CSV table of C-alpha atoms and ligand atoms in Angstrom, one decimal:
chain,number,residue,atom,x,y,z
A,1,UNK,CA,11.4,-4.7,7.7
A,2,UNK,CA,9.3,-1.9,6.1
A,3,UNK,CA,7.4,-2.9,2.9
A,4,UNK,CA,5.2,-1.0,0.8
A,5,UNK,CA,2.2,-2.6,-1.0
A,6,UNK,CA,0.4,-0.5,-3.6
A,7,UNK,CA,-1.6,-0.7,-6.9
A,8,UNK,CA,-0.5,2.0,-9.3
A,9,UNK,CA,-2.0,3.0,-12.6
A,10,UNK,CA,-0.1,3.6,-16.0
A,11,UNK,CA,-0.1,7.4,-14.9
A,12,UNK,CA,1.0,6.6,-11.3
A,13,UNK,CA,-2.6,7.2,-10.0
A,14,UNK,CA,-3.7,5.4,-6.9
A,15,UNK,CA,-7.0,7.0,-5.8
A,16,UNK,CA,-9.8,9.5,-6.2
A,17,UNK,CA,-12.3,10.9,-3.8
A,18,UNK,CA,-10.8,8.7,-1.1
A,19,UNK,CA,-11.6,5.5,-3.1
A,20,UNK,CA,-9.6,3.1,-5.1
A,21,UNK,CA,-9.9,3.5,-8.9
A,22,UNK,CA,-10.6,-0.2,-10.0
A,23,UNK,CA,-11.9,-3.4,-8.6
A,24,UNK,CA,-9.4,-6.2,-9.4
A,25,UNK,CA,-10.4,-9.3,-7.3
A,26,UNK,CA,-7.0,-11.0,-8.0
A,27,UNK,CA,-5.4,-8.0,-6.6
A,28,UNK,CA,-7.5,-8.0,-3.4
A,29,UNK,CA,-6.7,-11.8,-3.0
A,30,UNK,CA,-2.9,-11.0,-3.5
A,31,UNK,CA,-3.0,-8.1,-1.0
A,32,UNK,CA,-4.6,-10.5,1.6
A,33,UNK,CA,-2.1,-13.2,1.0
A,34,UNK,CA,0.9,-10.9,1.2
A,35,UNK,CA,-0.2,-8.9,4.3
A,36,UNK,CA,-2.0,-11.6,6.3
A,37,UNK,CA,-0.4,-12.2,9.8
A,38,UNK,CA,1.8,-9.1,9.5
A,39,UNK,CA,1.4,-5.6,10.4
A,40,UNK,CA,-0.2,-3.0,8.2
A,41,UNK,CA,0.2,0.8,8.6
A,42,UNK,CA,-1.9,3.3,6.9
A,43,UNK,CA,-2.9,7.0,6.9
A,44,UNK,CA,-6.2,8.1,8.5
A,45,UNK,CA,-8.0,8.6,5.2
A,46,UNK,CA,-7.1,5.0,3.9
A,47,UNK,CA,-8.3,3.7,7.3
A,48,UNK,CA,-11.6,5.6,6.9
A,49,UNK,CA,-12.0,4.4,3.4
A,50,UNK,CA,-11.4,0.7,4.4
A,51,UNK,CA,-13.9,1.4,7.2
A,52,UNK,CA,-12.6,-1.1,9.8
A,53,UNK,CA,-9.3,-2.7,11.0
A,54,UNK,CA,-8.1,-5.4,8.7
A,55,UNK,CA,-8.6,-8.8,10.4
A,56,UNK,CA,-5.8,-11.1,11.4
A,57,UNK,CA,-3.2,-8.3,11.0
A,58,UNK,CA,-1.8,-5.7,13.5
A,59,UNK,CA,-3.3,-2.4,12.4
A,60,UNK,CA,-1.4,0.9,12.8
A,61,UNK,CA,-3.0,4.2,11.7
A,62,UNK,CA,-1.2,7.5,11.4
A,63,UNK,CA,-3.3,10.5,12.4
A,64,UNK,CA,-3.1,13.6,14.4
A,65,UNK,CA,-6.9,13.7,14.7
A,66,UNK,CA,-8.3,10.3,15.1
A,67,UNK,CA,-9.2,9.2,18.8
A,68,UNK,CA,-8.1,5.8,20.1
A,69,UNK,CA,-9.6,2.9,18.2
A,70,UNK,CA,-10.6,-0.7,18.9
A,71,UNK,CA,-8.5,-3.0,16.9
A,72,UNK,CA,-5.9,-0.3,15.7
A,73,UNK,CA,-3.1,1.6,17.2
A,74,UNK,CA,-3.0,5.3,16.3
A,75,UNK,CA,0.3,7.2,16.1
A,76,UNK,CA,0.8,10.8,15.1
A,77,UNK,CA,3.5,10.0,12.5
A,78,UNK,CA,5.5,7.0,11.0
A,79,UNK,CA,8.5,8.2,13.0
A,80,UNK,CA,6.4,7.9,16.2
A,81,UNK,CA,5.2,4.5,15.2
A,82,UNK,CA,8.7,3.0,14.4
A,83,UNK,CA,9.7,2.4,17.9
A,84,UNK,CA,6.7,0.2,18.5
A,85,UNK,CA,7.8,-2.1,15.7
A,86,UNK,CA,9.7,-5.3,16.9
A,87,UNK,CA,13.0,-6.3,15.3
A,88,UNK,CA,12.0,-8.9,12.6
A,89,UNK,CA,8.5,-7.6,12.4
A,90,UNK,CA,7.2,-7.2,8.8
A,91,UNK,CA,5.4,-4.0,8.4
A,92,UNK,CA,3.4,-3.3,5.2
A,93,UNK,CA,2.5,0.4,4.4
A,94,UNK,CA,-0.8,0.1,2.7
A,95,UNK,CA,-1.3,3.9,1.7
A,96,UNK,CA,-2.5,6.3,1.0
A,97,UNK,CA,-0.6,8.9,-1.0
A,98,UNK,CA,0.7,11.0,2.0
A,99,UNK,CA,1.9,7.9,3.9
A,100,UNK,CA,3.4,6.3,0.8
A,101,UNK,CA,5.5,9.5,0.2
A,102,UNK,CA,6.9,9.6,3.7
A,103,UNK,CA,7.5,5.8,3.8
A,104,UNK,CA,9.2,5.2,0.4
A,105,UNK,CA,12.6,6.4,1.6
A,106,UNK,CA,12.3,4.0,4.6
A,107,UNK,CA,11.2,1.0,2.7
A,108,UNK,CA,13.2,-2.1,1.8
A,109,UNK,CA,10.7,-3.8,-0.5
A,110,UNK,CA,7.8,-2.6,-2.8
A,111,UNK,CA,5.0,-5.0,-3.7
A,112,UNK,CA,3.5,-3.0,-6.8
A,113,UNK,CA,0.4,-4.1,-8.7
A,114,UNK,CA,1.1,-2.2,-12.0
A,115,UNK,CA,-2.4,-1.5,-13.6
A,116,UNK,CA,-2.0,-1.3,-17.4
A,117,UNK,CA,-4.3,1.7,-17.8
A,118,UNK,CA,-4.2,5.4,-16.9
A,119,UNK,CA,-6.9,6.9,-14.6
A,120,UNK,CA,-8.1,10.3,-13.7
A,121,UNK,CA,-7.3,10.7,-10.1
A,122,UNK,CA,-6.5,13.1,-7.2
A,123,UNK,CA,-3.9,10.9,-5.4
A,124,UNK,CA,-0.6,9.5,-7.1
A,125,UNK,CA,2.3,7.3,-6.0
A,126,UNK,CA,5.9,8.9,-6.2
A,127,UNK,CA,8.3,7.9,-9.0
A,128,UNK,CA,10.0,4.5,-8.4
A,129,UNK,CA,13.5,5.3,-9.5
A,130,UNK,CA,15.3,2.5,-11.3
A,131,UNK,CA,18.6,3.7,-9.9
A,132,UNK,CA,17.2,2.8,-6.4
A,133,UNK,CA,15.1,-0.3,-6.9
A,134,UNK,CA,15.8,-3.8,-8.5
A,135,UNK,CA,12.9,-5.8,-9.8
A,136,UNK,CA,13.1,-9.2,-8.2
A,137,UNK,CA,9.9,-10.8,-9.3
A,138,UNK,CA,7.1,-10.2,-11.8
A,139,UNK,CA,3.8,-12.1,-12.7
A,140,UNK,CA,1.9,-10.7,-15.8
A,141,UNK,CA,-1.7,-11.2,-16.5
A,142,UNK,CA,-3.5,-10.1,-19.7
A,143,UNK,CA,-6.6,-9.3,-17.7
A,144,UNK,CA,-8.6,-10.3,-14.6
A,145,UNK,CA,-11.6,-12.7,-14.4
A,146,UNK,CA,-13.7,-9.4,-14.4
A,147,UNK,CA,-11.1,-6.8,-15.1
A,148,UNK,CA,-10.5,-6.2,-18.9
A,149,UNK,CA,-7.0,-4.6,-18.7
A,150,UNK,CA,-3.5,-6.1,-18.1
A,151,UNK,CA,-1.9,-6.0,-14.7
A,152,UNK,CA,1.2,-7.3,-13.1
A,153,UNK,CA,2.4,-8.2,-9.6
A,154,UNK,CA,6.0,-6.7,-9.4
A,155,UNK,CA,8.4,-6.9,-6.4
A,156,UNK,CA,11.1,-4.5,-6.0
A,157,UNK,CA,14.1,-4.6,-3.6
A,158,UNK,CA,16.1,-1.6,-2.6
A,159,UNK,CA,19.5,-1.7,-4.4
B,1,NAP,N1,-4.0,2.0,-5.0
B,1,NAP,C1,-3.6,1.8,-3.8
B,1,NAP,O1,-2.9,0.7,-3.6
B,1,NAP,C2,-4.1,2.5,-2.6
B,1,NAP,C3,-3.8,2.1,-1.4
B,1,NAP,C4,-4.2,2.9,-0.3
B,1,NAP,C5,-4.9,4.1,-0.5
B,1,NAP,N2,-5.3,4.4,-1.9
B,1,NAP,C6,-6.1,5.6,-2.0
B,1,NAP,O2,-5.3,6.7,-1.5
B,1,NAP,C7,-6.2,7.8,-1.2
B,1,NAP,C8,-5.9,8.2,0.2
B,1,NAP,O3,-4.7,8.8,0.3
B,1,NAP,P1,-4.4,10.2,1.1
B,1,NAP,O4,-3.0,10.6,0.6
B,1,NAP,O5,-5.5,11.1,0.7
B,1,NAP,O6,-4.6,10.0,2.5
B,1,NAP,P2,-3.8,9.0,3.6
B,1,NAP,O7,-2.3,9.0,3.3
B,1,NAP,O8,-4.5,7.6,3.6
B,1,NAP,O9,-4.1,9.6,4.9
B,1,NAP,C9,-3.7,10.9,5.1
B,1,NAP,C10,-3.9,11.3,6.6
B,1,NAP,O10,-3.0,10.4,7.3
B,1,NAP,C11,-2.5,11.2,8.3
B,1,NAP,N3,-1.1,11.4,8.3
B,1,NAP,C12,-0.3,10.9,7.2
B,1,NAP,N4,1.0,11.3,7.3
B,1,NAP,C13,1.1,11.8,8.5
B,1,NAP,C14,2.1,12.4,9.2
B,1,NAP,N5,3.3,12.5,8.8
B,1,NAP,N6,1.9,12.9,10.5
B,1,NAP,C15,0.5,13.0,11.0
B,1,NAP,N7,-0.4,12.5,10.3
B,1,NAP,C16,-0.2,12.0,9.1
B,1,NAP,C17,-3.3,12.6,8.5
B,1,NAP,O11,-4.4,12.3,9.2
B,1,NAP,P3,-5.2,13.4,10.1
B,1,NAP,O12,-5.6,14.4,9.2
B,1,NAP,O13,-6.2,12.6,10.9
B,1,NAP,O14,-4.0,14.0,11.0
B,1,NAP,C18,-3.6,12.7,7.0
B,1,NAP,O15,-4.6,13.5,6.8
B,1,NAP,C19,-7.6,7.2,-1.4
B,1,NAP,O16,-8.1,7.6,-2.6
B,1,NAP,C20,-7.4,5.7,-1.3
B,1,NAP,O17,-8.3,4.9,-2.1
B,1,NAP,C21,-4.9,3.7,-2.8
């Protein structure tokens, strides 16, 4: 099954200058808990911004320019990667903007961290249309241990 996991600001912003816009340690722990033991797929720029393959996960990178990598499989598109996914394998698309846009029509579930603040950005997540997605769980937090704004972990399933 194809899942998307993403943290989205109030204005749909997700990144700037190939970096995340915030540091929410609770969200990093949530990301790890949800993706651990599964497959993660990402664009070349997100792979470069993380800097190394994510441990204890099968790593797939989408790129037309990246040479073969230790610890990550490189495919030239999501469509080229799909035949290499086993039946029953959970794939988490972990960004960035280009890959989210391509994967959204293919995804069955969205794990969205809603960040309750708008940010100046150069990368945005596409609109999550309520006609297409049903919210199936939500956890709201007034702030993080070191993050002063509200955020929520929301899971959507395709209708
Ligand atoms: N908030 C979040 O949850 C979150 C999560 C992840 C990333 N981000 C942010 O998102 C930003 C990066 O996103 P981005 O949109 O700039 O880049 P990206 O999606 O990470 O990577 C784009 C690159 O992926 C490759 N690619 C993507 N689709 C392809 C396709 N169909 N065919 C061939 N290659 C394809 C291309 O690489 P080549 O040029 O090598 O061909 C393309 O340049 C950063 O700011 C990052 O911090 C945010």
